[in-house]
PDB file of C-alpha atoms in Angstrom:
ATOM      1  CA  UNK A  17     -11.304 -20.257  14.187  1.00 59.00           C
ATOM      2  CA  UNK A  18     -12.893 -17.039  14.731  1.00 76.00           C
ATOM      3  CA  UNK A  19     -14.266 -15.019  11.772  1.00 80.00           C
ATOM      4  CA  UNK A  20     -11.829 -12.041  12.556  1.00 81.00           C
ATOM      5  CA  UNK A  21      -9.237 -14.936  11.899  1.00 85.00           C
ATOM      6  CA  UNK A  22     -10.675 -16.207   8.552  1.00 88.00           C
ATOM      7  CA  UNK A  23     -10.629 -12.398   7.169  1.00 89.00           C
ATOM      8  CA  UNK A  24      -7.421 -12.019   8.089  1.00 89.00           C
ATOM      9  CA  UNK A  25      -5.824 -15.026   6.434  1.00 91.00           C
ATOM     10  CA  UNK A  26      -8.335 -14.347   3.445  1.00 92.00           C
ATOM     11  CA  UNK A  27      -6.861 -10.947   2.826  1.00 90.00           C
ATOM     12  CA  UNK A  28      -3.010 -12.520   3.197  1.00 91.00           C
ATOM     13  CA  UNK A  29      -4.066 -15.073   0.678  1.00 93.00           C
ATOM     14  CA  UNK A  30      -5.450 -12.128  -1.605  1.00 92.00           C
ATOM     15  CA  UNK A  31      -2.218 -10.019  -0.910  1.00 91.00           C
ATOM     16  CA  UNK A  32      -0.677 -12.970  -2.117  1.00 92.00           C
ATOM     17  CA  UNK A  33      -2.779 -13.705  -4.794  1.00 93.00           C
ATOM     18  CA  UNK A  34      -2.095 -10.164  -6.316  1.00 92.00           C
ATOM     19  CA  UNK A  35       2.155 -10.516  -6.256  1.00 92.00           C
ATOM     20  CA  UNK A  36       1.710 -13.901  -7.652  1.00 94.00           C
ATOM     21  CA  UNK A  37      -0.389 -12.841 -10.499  1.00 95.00           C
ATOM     22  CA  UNK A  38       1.564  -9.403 -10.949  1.00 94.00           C
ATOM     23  CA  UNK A  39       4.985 -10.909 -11.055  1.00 94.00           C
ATOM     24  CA  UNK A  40       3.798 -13.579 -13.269  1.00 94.00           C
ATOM     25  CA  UNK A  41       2.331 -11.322 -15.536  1.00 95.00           C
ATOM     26  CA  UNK A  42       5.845  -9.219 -15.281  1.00 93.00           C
ATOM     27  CA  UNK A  43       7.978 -12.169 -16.097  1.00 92.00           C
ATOM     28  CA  UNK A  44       5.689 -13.159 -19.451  1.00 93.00           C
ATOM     29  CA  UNK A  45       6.386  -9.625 -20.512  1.00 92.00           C
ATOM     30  CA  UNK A  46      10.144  -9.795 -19.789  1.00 90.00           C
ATOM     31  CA  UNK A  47       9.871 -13.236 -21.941  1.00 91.00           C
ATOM     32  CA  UNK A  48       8.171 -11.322 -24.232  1.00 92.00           C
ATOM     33  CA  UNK A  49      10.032  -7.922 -24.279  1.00 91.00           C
ATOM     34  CA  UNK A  50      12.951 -10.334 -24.845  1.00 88.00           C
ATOM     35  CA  UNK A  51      12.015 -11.711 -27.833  1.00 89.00           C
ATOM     36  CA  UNK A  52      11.536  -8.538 -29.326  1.00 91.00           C
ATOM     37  CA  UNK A  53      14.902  -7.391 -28.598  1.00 87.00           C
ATOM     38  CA  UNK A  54      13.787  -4.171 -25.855  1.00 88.00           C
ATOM     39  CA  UNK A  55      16.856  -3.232 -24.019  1.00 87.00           C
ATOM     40  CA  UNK A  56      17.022  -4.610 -20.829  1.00 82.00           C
ATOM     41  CA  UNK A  57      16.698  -0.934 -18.507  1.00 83.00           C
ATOM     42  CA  UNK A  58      13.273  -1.008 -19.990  1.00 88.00           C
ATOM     43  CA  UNK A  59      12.645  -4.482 -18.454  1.00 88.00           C
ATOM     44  CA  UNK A  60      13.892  -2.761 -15.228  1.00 85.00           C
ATOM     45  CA  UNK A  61      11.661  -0.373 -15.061  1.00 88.00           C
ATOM     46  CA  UNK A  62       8.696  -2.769 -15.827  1.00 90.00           C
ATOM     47  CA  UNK A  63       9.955  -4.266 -12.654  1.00 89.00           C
ATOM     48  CA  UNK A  64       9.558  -1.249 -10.460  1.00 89.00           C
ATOM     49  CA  UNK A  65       6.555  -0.577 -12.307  1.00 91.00           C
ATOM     50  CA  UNK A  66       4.996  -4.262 -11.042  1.00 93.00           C
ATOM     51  CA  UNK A  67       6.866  -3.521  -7.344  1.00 90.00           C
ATOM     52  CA  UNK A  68       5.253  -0.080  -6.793  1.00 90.00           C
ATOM     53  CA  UNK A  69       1.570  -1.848  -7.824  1.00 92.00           C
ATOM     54  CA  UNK A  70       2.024  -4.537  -5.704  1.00 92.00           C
ATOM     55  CA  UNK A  71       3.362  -2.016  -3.056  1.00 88.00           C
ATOM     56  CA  UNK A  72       0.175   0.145  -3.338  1.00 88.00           C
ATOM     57  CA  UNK A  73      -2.345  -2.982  -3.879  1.00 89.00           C
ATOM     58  CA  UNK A  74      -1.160  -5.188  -0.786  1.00 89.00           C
ATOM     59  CA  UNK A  75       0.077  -2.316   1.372  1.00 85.00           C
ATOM     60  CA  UNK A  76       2.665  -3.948   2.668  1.00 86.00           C
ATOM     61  CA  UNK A  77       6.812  -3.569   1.888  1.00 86.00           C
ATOM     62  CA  UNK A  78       7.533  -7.508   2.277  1.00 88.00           C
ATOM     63  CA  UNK A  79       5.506  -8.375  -0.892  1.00 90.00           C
ATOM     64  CA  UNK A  80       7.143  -5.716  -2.612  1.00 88.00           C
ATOM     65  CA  UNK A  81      10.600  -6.825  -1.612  1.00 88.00           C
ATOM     66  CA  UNK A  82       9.822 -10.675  -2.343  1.00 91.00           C
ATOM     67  CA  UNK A  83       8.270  -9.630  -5.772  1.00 92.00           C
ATOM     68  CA  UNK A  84      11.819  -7.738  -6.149  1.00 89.00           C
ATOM     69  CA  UNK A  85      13.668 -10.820  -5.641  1.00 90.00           C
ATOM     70  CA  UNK A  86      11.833 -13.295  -7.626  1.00 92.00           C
ATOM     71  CA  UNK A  87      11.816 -10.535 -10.582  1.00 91.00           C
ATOM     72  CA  UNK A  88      15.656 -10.124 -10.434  1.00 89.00           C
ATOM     73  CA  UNK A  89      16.087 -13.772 -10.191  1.00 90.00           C
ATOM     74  CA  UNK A  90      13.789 -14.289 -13.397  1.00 91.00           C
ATOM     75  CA  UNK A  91      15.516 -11.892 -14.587  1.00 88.00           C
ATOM     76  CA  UNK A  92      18.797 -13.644 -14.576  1.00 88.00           C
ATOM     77  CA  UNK A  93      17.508 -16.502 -15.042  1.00 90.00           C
ATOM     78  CA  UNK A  94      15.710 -16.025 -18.539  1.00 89.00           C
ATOM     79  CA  UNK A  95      17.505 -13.254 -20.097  1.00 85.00           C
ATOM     80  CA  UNK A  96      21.223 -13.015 -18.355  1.00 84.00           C
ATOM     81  CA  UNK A  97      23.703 -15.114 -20.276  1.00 82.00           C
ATOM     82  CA  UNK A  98      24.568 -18.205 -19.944  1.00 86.00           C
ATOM     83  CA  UNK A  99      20.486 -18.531 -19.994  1.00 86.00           C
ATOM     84  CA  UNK A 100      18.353 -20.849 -18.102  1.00 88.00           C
ATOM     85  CA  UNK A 101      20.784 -20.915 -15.232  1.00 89.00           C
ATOM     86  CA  UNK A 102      21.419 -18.071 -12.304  1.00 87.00           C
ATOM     87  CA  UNK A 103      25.092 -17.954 -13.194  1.00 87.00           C
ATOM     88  CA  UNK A 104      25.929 -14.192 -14.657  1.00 82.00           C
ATOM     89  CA  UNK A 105      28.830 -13.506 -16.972  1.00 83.00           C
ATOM     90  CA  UNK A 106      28.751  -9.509 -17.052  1.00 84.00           C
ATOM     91  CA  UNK A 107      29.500  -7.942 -13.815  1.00 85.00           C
ATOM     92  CA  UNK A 108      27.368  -4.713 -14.576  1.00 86.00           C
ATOM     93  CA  UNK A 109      24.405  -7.480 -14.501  1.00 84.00           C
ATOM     94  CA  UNK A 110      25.115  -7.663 -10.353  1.00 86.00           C
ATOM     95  CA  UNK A 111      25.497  -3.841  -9.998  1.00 89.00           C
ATOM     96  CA  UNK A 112      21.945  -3.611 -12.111  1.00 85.00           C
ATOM     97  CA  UNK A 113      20.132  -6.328 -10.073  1.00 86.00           C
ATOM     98  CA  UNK A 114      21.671  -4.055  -6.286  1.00 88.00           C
ATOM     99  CA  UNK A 115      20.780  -0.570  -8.120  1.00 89.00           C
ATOM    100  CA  UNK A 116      17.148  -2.509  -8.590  1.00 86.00           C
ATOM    101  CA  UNK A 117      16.902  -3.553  -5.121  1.00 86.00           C
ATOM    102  CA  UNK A 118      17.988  -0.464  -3.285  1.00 89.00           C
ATOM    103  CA  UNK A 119      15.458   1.684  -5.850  1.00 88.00           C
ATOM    104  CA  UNK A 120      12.475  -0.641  -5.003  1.00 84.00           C
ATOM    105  CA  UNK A 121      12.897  -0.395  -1.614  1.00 84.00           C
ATOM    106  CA  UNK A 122      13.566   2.977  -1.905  1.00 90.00           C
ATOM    107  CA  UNK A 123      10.113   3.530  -3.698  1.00 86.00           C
ATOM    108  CA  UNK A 124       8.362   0.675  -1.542  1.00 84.00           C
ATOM    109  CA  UNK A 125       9.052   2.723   1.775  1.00 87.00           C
ATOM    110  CA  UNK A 126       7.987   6.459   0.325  1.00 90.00           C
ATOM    111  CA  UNK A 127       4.374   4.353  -1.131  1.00 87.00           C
ATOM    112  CA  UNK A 128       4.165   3.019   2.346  1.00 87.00           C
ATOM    113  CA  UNK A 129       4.680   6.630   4.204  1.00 91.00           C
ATOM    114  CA  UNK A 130       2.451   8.383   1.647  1.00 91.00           C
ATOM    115  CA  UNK A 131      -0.534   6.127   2.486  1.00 88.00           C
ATOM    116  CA  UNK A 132       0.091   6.433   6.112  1.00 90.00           C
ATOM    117  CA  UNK A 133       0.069  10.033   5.734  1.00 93.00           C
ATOM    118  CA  UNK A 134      -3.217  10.093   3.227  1.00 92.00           C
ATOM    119  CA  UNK A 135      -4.936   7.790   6.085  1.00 91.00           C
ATOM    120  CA  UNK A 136      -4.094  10.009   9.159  1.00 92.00           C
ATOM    121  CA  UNK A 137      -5.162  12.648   6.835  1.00 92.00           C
ATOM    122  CA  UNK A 138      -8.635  11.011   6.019  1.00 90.00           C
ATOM    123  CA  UNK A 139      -8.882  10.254   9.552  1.00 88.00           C
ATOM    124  CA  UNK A 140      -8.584  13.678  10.949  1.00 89.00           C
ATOM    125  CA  UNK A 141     -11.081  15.020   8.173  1.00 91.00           C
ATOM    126  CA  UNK A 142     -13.361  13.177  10.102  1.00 83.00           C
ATOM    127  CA  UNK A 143     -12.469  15.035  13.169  1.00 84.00           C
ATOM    128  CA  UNK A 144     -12.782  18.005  11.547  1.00 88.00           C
ATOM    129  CA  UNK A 145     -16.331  17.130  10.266  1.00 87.00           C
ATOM    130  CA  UNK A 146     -17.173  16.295  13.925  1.00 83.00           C
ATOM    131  CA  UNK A 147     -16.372  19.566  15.441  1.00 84.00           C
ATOM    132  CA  UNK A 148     -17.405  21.689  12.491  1.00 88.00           C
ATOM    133  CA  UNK A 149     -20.772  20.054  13.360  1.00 85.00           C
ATOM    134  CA  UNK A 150     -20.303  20.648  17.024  1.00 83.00           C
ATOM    135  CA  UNK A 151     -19.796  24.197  16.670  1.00 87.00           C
ATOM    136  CA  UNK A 152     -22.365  24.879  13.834  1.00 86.00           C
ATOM    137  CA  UNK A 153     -24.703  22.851  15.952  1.00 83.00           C
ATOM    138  CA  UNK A 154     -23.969  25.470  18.953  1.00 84.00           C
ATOM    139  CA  UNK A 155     -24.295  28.205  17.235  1.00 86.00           C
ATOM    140  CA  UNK A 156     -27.721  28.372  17.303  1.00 83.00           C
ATOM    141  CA  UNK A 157     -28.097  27.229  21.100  1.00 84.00           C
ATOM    142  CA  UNK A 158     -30.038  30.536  23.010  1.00 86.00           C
ATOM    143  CA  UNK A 159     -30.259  28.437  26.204  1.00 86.00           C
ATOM    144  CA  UNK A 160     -28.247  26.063  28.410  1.00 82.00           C
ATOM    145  CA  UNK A 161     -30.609  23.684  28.073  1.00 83.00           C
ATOM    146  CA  UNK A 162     -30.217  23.653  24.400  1.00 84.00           C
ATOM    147  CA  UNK A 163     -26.353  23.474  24.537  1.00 84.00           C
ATOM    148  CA  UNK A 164     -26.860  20.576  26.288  1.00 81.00           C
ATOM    149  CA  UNK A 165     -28.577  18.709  24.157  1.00 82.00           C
ATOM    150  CA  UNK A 166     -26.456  19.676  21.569  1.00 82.00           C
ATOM    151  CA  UNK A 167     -23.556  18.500  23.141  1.00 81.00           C
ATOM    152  CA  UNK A 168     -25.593  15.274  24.388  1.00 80.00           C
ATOM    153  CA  UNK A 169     -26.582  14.561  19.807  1.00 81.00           C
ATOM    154  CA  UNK A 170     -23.089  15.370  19.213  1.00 81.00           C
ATOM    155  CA  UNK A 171     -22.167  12.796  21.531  1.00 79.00           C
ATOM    156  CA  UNK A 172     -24.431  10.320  20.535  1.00 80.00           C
ATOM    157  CA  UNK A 173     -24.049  10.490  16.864  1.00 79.00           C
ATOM    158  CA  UNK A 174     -20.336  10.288  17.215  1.00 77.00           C
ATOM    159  CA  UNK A 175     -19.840   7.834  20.124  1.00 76.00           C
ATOM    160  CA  UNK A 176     -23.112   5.800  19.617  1.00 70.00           C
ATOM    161  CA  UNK A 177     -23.339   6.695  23.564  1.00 67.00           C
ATOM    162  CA  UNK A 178     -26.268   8.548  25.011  1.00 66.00           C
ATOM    163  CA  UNK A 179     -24.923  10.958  28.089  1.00 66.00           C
ATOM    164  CA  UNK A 180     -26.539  12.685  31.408  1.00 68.00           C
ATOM    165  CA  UNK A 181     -25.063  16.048  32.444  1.00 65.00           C
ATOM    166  CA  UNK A 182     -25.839  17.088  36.077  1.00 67.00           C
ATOM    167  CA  UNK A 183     -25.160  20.549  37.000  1.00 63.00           C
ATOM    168  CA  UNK A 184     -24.934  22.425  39.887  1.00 61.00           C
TER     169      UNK A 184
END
């Protein structure tokens, strides 16, 4: 396998290293939360909590949305009664666990846009160093000859290129 391959499975094992650890982390606090009688919306919004970390740390909706579904099926599973089964006995325990879902996505798409947006932004910073440079760089050009060269260090400090103008 190629290296480029290696890092890439590396970083989906650490994408999945961080849900695992997060939502196991999440359901010893539910246990725990539990025990000392919090009220179960506050459980919730540990959840989304632990989906909108794993959302920002792995980048990536499906974790968030697979972290949603083992949470809600923890949480039914350790808390919901009859306990220790996924069988529910209170209806406004399905409309809780949907209402979950739909928010977590909800959330996990807008933490997805915003770092797109905060990444196109960093990237045309850049761009806007670049030219900045350019232009201060031309500024002080009194020749041709020196707007050339200009042009040909902006060029070569930004496309690791070297250049030849010919002119008529």
């Amino acid at each position: 396998m190629s290296s480029k391959s290696n890092r890439k499975i590396k970083a989906e094992l650490i994408r999945i290293g961080i849900t695992l650890l997060i939502v196991g982390i999440c359901i010893g606090l539910e246990i725990a939360l539990d025990r000392i009688y919090i009220h179960d919306e506050n459980i919730f919004l540990l959840f989304i909590l632990a989906v909108l970390v794993i959302l920002i740390e792995t980048k990536n909706i499906v974790y968030g949305a697979v972290a949603c579904v083992i949470l809600v099926f923890s949480f039914n599973f350790f808390l919901t009664d009859p306990r220790y089964t996924f069988m529910m006995d209170d209806l406004n325990y399905y409309i809780s666990f949907v209402v979950f879902l739909i928010i977590s996505l909800i959330c996990g798409s807008l933490v997805i846009k915003i770092q797109r947006k905060a990444k196109e932004a960093k990237e045309s910073q850049g761009r806007i160093e670049i030219l900045y440079e350019f232009s201060r760089k031309t500024l002080n050009c009194h020749s041709e000859k020196e707007l050339f060269e200009a042009m040909d260090d902006c060029l070569k400090a930004n496309l690791s290129q070297s250049f030849f103008v010919c002119r008529e």
